[in-house]
GROMACS .gro file of C-alpha atoms in nm:
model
  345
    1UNK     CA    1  14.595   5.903  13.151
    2UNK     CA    2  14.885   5.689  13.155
    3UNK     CA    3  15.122   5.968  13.043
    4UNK     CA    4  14.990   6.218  13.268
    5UNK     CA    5  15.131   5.916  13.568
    6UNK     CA    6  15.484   5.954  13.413
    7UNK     CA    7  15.444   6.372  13.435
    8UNK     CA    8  15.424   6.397  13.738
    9UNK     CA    9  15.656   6.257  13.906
   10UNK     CA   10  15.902   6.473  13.630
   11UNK     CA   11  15.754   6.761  13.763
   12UNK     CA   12  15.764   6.690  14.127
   13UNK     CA   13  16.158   6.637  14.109
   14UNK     CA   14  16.236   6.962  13.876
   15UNK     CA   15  16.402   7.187  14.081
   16UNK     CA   16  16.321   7.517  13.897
   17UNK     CA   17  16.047   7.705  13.769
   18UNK     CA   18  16.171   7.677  13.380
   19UNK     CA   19  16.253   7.287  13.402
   20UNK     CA   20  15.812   7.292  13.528
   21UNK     CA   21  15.771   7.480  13.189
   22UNK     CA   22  16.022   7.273  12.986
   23UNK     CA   23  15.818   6.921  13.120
   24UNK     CA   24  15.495   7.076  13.085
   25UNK     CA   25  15.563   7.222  12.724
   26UNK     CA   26  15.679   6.917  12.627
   27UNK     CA   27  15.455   6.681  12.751
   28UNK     CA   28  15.093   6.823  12.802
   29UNK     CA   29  15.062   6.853  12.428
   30UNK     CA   30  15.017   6.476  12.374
   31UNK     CA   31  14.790   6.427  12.711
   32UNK     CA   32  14.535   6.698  12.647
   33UNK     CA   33  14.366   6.583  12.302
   34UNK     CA   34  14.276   6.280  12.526
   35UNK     CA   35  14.179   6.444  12.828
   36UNK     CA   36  13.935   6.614  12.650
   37UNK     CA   37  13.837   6.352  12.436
   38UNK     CA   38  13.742   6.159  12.768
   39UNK     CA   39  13.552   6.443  12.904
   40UNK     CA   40  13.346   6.535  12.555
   41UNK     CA   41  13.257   6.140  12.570
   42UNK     CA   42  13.137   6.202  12.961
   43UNK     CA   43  12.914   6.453  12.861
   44UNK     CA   44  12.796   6.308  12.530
   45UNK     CA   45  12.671   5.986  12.786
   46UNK     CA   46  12.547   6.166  13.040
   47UNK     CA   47  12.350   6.394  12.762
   48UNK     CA   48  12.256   6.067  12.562
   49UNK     CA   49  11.933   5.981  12.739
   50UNK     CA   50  11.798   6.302  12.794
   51UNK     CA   51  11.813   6.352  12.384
   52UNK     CA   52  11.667   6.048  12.344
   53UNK     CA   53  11.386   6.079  12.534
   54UNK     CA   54  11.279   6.451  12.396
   55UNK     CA   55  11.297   6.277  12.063
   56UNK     CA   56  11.057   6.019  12.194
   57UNK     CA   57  10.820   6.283  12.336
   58UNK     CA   58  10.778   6.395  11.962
   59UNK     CA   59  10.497   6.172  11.784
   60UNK     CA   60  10.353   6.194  11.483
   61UNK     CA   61   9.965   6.191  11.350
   62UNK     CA   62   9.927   6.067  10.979
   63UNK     CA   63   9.627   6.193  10.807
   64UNK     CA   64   9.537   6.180  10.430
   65UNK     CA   65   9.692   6.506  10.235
   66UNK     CA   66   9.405   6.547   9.996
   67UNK     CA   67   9.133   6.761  10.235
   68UNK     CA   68   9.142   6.813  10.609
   69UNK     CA   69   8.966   6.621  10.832
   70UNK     CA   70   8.907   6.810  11.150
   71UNK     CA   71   9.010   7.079  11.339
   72UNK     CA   72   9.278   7.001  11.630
   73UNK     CA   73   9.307   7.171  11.939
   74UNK     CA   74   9.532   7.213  12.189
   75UNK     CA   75   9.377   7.149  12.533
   76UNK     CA   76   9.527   7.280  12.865
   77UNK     CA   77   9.702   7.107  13.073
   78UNK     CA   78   9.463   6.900  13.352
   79UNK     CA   79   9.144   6.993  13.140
   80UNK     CA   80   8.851   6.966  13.257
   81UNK     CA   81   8.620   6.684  13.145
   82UNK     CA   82   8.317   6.810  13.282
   83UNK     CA   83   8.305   7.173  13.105
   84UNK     CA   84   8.091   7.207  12.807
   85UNK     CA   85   8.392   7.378  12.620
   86UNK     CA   86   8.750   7.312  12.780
   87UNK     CA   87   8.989   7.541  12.709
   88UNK     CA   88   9.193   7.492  12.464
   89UNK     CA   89   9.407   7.660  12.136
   90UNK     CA   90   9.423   7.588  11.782
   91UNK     CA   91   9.693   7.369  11.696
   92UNK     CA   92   9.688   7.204  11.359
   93UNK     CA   93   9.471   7.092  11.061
   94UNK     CA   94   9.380   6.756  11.085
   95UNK     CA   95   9.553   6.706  10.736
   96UNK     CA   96   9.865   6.547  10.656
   97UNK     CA   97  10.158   6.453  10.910
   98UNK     CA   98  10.147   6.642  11.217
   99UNK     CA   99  10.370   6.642  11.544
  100UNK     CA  100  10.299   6.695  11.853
  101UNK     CA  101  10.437   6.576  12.184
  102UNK     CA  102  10.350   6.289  12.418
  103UNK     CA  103  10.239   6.528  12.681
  104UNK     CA  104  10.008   6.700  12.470
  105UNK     CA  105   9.597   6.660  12.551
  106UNK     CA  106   9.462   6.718  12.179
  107UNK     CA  107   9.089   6.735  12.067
  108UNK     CA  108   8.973   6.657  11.767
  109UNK     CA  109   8.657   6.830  11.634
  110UNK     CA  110   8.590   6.594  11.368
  111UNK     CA  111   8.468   6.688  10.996
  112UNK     CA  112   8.261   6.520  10.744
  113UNK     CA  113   8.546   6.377  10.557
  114UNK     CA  114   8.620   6.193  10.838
  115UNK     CA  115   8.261   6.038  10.904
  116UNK     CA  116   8.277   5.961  10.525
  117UNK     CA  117   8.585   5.752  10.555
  118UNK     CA  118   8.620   5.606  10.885
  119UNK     CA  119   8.898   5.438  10.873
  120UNK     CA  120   9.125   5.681  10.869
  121UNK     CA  121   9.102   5.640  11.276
  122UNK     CA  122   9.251   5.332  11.285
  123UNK     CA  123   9.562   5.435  11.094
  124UNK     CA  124   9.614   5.716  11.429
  125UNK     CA  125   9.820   5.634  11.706
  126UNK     CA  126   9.549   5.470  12.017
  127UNK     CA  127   9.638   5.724  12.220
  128UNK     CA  128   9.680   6.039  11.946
  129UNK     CA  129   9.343   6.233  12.096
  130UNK     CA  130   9.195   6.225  12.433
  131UNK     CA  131   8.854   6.448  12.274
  132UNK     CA  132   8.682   6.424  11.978
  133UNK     CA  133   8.337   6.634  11.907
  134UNK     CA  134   8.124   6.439  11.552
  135UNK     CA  135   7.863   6.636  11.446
  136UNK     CA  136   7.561   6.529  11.184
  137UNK     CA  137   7.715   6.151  11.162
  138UNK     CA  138   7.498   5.978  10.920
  139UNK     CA  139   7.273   5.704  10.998
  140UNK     CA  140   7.522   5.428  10.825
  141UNK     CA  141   7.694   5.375  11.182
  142UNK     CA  142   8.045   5.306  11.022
  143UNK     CA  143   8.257   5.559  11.226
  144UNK     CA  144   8.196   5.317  11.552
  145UNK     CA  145   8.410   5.056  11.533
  146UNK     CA  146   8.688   5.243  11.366
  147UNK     CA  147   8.688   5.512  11.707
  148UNK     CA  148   8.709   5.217  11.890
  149UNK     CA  149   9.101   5.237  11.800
  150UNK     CA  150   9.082   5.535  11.975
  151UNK     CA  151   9.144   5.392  12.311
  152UNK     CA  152   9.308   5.691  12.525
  153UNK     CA  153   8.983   5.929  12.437
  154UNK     CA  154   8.819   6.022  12.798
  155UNK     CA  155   8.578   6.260  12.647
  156UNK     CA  156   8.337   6.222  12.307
  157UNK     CA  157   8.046   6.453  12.205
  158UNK     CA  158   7.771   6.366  11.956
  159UNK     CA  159   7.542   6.625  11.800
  160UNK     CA  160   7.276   6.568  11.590
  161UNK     CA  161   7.369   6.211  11.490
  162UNK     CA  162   7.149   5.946  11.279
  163UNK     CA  163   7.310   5.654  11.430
  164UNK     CA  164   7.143   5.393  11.627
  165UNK     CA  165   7.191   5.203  11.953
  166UNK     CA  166   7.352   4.917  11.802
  167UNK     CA  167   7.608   5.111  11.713
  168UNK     CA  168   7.658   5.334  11.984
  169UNK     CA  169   7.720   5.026  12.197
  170UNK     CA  170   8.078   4.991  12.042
  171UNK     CA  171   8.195   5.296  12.276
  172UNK     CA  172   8.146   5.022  12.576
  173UNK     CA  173   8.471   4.919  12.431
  174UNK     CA  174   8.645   5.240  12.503
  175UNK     CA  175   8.795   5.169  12.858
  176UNK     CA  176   8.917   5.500  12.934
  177UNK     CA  177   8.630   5.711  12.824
  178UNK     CA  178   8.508   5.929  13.101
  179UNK     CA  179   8.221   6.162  12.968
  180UNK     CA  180   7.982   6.131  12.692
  181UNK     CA  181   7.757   6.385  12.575
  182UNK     CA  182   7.445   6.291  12.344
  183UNK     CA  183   7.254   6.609  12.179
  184UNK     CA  184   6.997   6.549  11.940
  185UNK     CA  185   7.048   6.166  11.823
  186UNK     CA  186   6.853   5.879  11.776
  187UNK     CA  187   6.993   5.688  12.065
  188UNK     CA  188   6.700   5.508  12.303
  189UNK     CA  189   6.905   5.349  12.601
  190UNK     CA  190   6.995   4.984  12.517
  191UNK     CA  191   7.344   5.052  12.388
  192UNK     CA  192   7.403   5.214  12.764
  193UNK     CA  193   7.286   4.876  12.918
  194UNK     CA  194   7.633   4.796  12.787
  195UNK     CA  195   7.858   5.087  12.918
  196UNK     CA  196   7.831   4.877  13.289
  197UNK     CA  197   8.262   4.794  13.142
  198UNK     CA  198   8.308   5.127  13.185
  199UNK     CA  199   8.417   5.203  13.485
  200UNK     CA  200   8.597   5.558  13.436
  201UNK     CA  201   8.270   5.707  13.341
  202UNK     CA  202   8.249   5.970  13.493
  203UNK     CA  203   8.003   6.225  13.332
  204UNK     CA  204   7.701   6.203  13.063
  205UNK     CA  205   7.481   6.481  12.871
  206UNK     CA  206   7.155   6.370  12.714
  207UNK     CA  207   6.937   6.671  12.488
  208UNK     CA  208   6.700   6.608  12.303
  209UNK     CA  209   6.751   6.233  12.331
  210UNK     CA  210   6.417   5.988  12.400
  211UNK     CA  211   6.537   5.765  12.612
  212UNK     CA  212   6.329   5.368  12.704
  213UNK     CA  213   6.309   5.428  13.143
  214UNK     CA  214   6.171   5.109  13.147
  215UNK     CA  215   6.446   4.907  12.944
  216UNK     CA  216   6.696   5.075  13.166
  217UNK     CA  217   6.526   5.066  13.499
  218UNK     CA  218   6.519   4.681  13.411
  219UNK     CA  219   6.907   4.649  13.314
  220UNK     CA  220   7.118   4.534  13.606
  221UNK     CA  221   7.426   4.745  13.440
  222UNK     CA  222   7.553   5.021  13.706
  223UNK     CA  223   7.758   5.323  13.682
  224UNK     CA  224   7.971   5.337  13.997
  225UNK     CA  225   8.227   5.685  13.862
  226UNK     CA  226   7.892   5.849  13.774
  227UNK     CA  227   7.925   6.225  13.942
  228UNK     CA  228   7.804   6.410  13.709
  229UNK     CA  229   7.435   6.387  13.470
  230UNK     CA  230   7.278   6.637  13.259
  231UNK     CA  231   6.927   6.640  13.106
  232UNK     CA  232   6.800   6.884  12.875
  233UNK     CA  233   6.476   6.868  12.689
  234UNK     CA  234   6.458   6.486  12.701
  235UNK     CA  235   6.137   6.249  12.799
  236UNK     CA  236   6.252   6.233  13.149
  237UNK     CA  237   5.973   6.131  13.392
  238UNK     CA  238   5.921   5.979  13.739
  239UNK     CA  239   6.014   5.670  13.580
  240UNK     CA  240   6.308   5.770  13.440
  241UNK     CA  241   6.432   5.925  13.813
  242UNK     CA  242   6.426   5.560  13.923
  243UNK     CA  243   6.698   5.508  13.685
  244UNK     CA  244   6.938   5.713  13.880
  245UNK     CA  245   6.941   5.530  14.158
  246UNK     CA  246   7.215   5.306  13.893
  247UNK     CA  247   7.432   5.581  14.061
  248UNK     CA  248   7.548   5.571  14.370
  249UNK     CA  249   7.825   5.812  14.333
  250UNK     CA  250   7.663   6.084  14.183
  251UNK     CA  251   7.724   6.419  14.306
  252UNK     CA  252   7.598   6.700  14.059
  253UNK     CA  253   7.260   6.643  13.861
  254UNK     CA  254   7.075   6.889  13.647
  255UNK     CA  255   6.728   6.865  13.504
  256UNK     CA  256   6.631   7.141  13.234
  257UNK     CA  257   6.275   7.117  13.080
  258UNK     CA  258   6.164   6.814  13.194
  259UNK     CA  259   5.799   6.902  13.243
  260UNK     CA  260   5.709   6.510  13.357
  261UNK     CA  261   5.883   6.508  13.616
  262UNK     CA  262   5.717   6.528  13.967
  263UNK     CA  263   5.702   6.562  14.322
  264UNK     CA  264   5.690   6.190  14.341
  265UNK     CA  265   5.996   6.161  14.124
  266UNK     CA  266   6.194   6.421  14.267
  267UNK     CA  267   6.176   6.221  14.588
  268UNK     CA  268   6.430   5.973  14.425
  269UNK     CA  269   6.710   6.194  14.543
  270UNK     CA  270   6.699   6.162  14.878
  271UNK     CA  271   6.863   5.770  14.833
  272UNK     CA  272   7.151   5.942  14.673
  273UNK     CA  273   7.349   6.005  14.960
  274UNK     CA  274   7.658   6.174  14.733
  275UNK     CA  275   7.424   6.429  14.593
  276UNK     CA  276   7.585   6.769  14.662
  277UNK     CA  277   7.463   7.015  14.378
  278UNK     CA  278   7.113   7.011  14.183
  279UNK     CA  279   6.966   7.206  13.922
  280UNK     CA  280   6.616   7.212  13.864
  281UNK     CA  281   6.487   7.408  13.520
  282UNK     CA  282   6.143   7.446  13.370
  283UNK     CA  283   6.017   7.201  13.589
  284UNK     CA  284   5.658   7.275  13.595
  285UNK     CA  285   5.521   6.959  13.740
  286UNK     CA  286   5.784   7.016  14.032
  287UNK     CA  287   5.626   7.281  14.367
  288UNK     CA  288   5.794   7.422  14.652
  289UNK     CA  289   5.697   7.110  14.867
  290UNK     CA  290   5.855   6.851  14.605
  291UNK     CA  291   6.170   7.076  14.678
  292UNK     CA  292   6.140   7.092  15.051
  293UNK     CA  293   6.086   6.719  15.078
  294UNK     CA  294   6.451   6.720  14.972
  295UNK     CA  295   6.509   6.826  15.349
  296UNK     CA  296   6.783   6.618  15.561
  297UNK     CA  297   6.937   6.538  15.252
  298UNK     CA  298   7.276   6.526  15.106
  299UNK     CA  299   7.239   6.852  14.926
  300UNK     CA  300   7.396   7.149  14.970
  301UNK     CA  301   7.317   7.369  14.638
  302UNK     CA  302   7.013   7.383  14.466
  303UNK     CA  303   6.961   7.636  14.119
  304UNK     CA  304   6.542   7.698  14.026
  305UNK     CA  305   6.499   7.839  13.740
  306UNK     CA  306   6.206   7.928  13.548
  307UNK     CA  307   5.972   7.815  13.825
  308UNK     CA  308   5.681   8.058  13.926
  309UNK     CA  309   5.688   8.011  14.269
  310UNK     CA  310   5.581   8.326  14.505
  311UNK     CA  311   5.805   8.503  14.737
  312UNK     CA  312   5.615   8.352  14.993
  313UNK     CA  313   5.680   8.028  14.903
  314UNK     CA  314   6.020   8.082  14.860
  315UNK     CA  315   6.082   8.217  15.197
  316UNK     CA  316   5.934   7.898  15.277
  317UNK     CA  317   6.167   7.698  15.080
  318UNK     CA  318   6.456   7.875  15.263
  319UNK     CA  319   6.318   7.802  15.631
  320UNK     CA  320   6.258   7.496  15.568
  321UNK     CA  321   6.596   7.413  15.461
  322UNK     CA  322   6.833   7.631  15.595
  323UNK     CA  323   7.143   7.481  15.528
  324UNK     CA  324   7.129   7.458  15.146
  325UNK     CA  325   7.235   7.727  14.948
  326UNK     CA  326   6.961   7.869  14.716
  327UNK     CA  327   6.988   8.036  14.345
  328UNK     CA  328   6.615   8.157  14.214
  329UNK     CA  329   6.624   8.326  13.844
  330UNK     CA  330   6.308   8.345  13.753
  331UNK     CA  331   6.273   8.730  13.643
  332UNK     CA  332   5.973   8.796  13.686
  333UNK     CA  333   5.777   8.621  14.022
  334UNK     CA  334   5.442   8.597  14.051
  335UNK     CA  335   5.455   8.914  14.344
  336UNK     CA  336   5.784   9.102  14.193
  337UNK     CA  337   6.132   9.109  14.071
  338UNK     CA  338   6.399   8.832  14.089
  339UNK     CA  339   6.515   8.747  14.423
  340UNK     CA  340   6.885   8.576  14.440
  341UNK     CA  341   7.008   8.332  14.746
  342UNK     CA  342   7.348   8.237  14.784
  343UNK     CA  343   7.464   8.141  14.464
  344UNK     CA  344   7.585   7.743  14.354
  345UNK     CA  345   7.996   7.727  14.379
   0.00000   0.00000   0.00000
């Protein structure tokens, strides 16, 4: 820079075109390896940080070479906890070293070899998978305190699992879990007296699952984030409705063939003042009053299905509560074909 001062002055006094040349030729030689020396190390800076934090965004997931351990999936971006399946693509095996960037939402849908040598979670980054599906665990309960690691998972799925409650309480410890679905395992409701800690909790599926009502209608825990609750084949009585009244929040519930439940325990609902959407299958013990009682409620949506209720008394349904939108799928009625109200949104 210093040289390029003592230019141009040179240049300013030459008082011809060629004595401009003869400077310039002379002089610009020795000026321009540095000018653009100074502007390659401008851009090099100014590039610095943005290489540096794309390498950052790359991580890496270390699993064992010999077998794979799950299948890992891609989710889309903003996925949604509550859907059964979220959409997702393959991405990798879970075998070996794998990369993947920070942004990514992965799912893991765990294999045996995993369940057979738990700690292989705690060797994964806390925050590596935000989903991970276990399916047939074994009744030794080891994988639990290993997926405790796991603390950025929001979502978890068991099916057809051997473990007990004991166990199943470790998940308490996984502050950012926000769904839980339970199909088909030996879990009876005193590990949940513990999930009060988690206050992201957002959504829970129970099939299949026999669940103590009285051992949880006498727990003080709470679950404020509840919205959304799913039973499906489960022991579910009037009992057991007293239990949701744990969630204040709750805005979606659905009830599929829960036979015990009655009139009397339907009538629960109408102290959840969030309740917006309900779905009511197989409900045998449950008539057209036990629905209409529902009247001046929160509810907007109701789905029957598989109820033999007359036309009749589904007109009378629809007086009666004019402002909720009805879906009735029961093929065949007692006096006809199916007859469909405005659908649930």
């Amino acid at each position: 820079m210093s040289k390029l001062v003592i230019i141009l002055p040179k240049l300013w006094k030459a008082n011809s075109i060629a004595s401009v040349i003869a400077i310039a030729y002379t002089v610009l030689p020795s000026i321009i390896p540095s000018v653009l020396a100074a502007a390659l190390s401008t851009s090099l800076c100014s590039a610095l940080p943005s290489i540096a934090a794309e390498t950052q965004q790359v991580r890496t997931i270390t699993f064992p070479e010999d077998r794979s351990y799950g299948t890992i999936i891609k989710l889309e971006p903003n996925w949604n906890i509550f859907v059964r399946h979220p959409k997702g693509s393959f991405f990798a095996e879970a075998r070996g070293k794998v990369q993947y960037s920070a942004k990514d939402a992965l799912m893991l849908s765990a294999r045996f070899p995993l369940t057979d040598n738990p700690a292989v979670m705690k060797k994964l980054p806390a925050d590596s998978f935000q989903y991970i599906t276990f399916l047939n665990l074994p009744a030794e309960d080891k994988i639990f305190e290993p997926l405790t690691h796991l603390t950025g998972l929001r979502r978890i799925d068991f099916q057809e699992g051997e473990f007990q409650d004991k166990a199943f309480a470790e998940l308490a410890k996984l502050v950012n879990l926000e769904a839980i679905s339970v199909r088909e395992c030996f879990v009876t409701g005193d590990s949940l007296t513990h999930f009060g800690v988690l206050k992201k909790l957002r959504a829970m599926v129970w099939k299949k699952v026999a669940l103590d009502w009285k051992l949880l209608n006498q727990s003080s825990t709470v679950f404020p984030a509840m919205a959304d609750l799913q039973f499906s084949d489960t022991n579910l009585d009037d009992e057991g409705m007293n239990w949701l009244e744990k969630m204040p929040n709750l805005r979606q519930l659905s009830i599929d063939g829960s036979s015990r439940v009655t009139d009397r325990g339907l009538l629960i609902l109408k102290k959840l003042k969030k309740l917006k959407k309900l779905e009511l299958k197989k409900m045998k013990a449950v008539t057209p009053k036990g629905i209409m009682q529902l009247k001046g409620g929160s509810i907007e949506a109701i789905h029957v299905g598989d109820a033999n209720y007359t036309q009749l008394e589904i007109k009378q349904i629809k007086d009666a509560m004019p402002k909720v939108q009805f879906l009735f799928d029961k093929k065949k009625m007692k006096e006809g074909t199916m007859e469909i109200f405005a659908p649930l949104h």
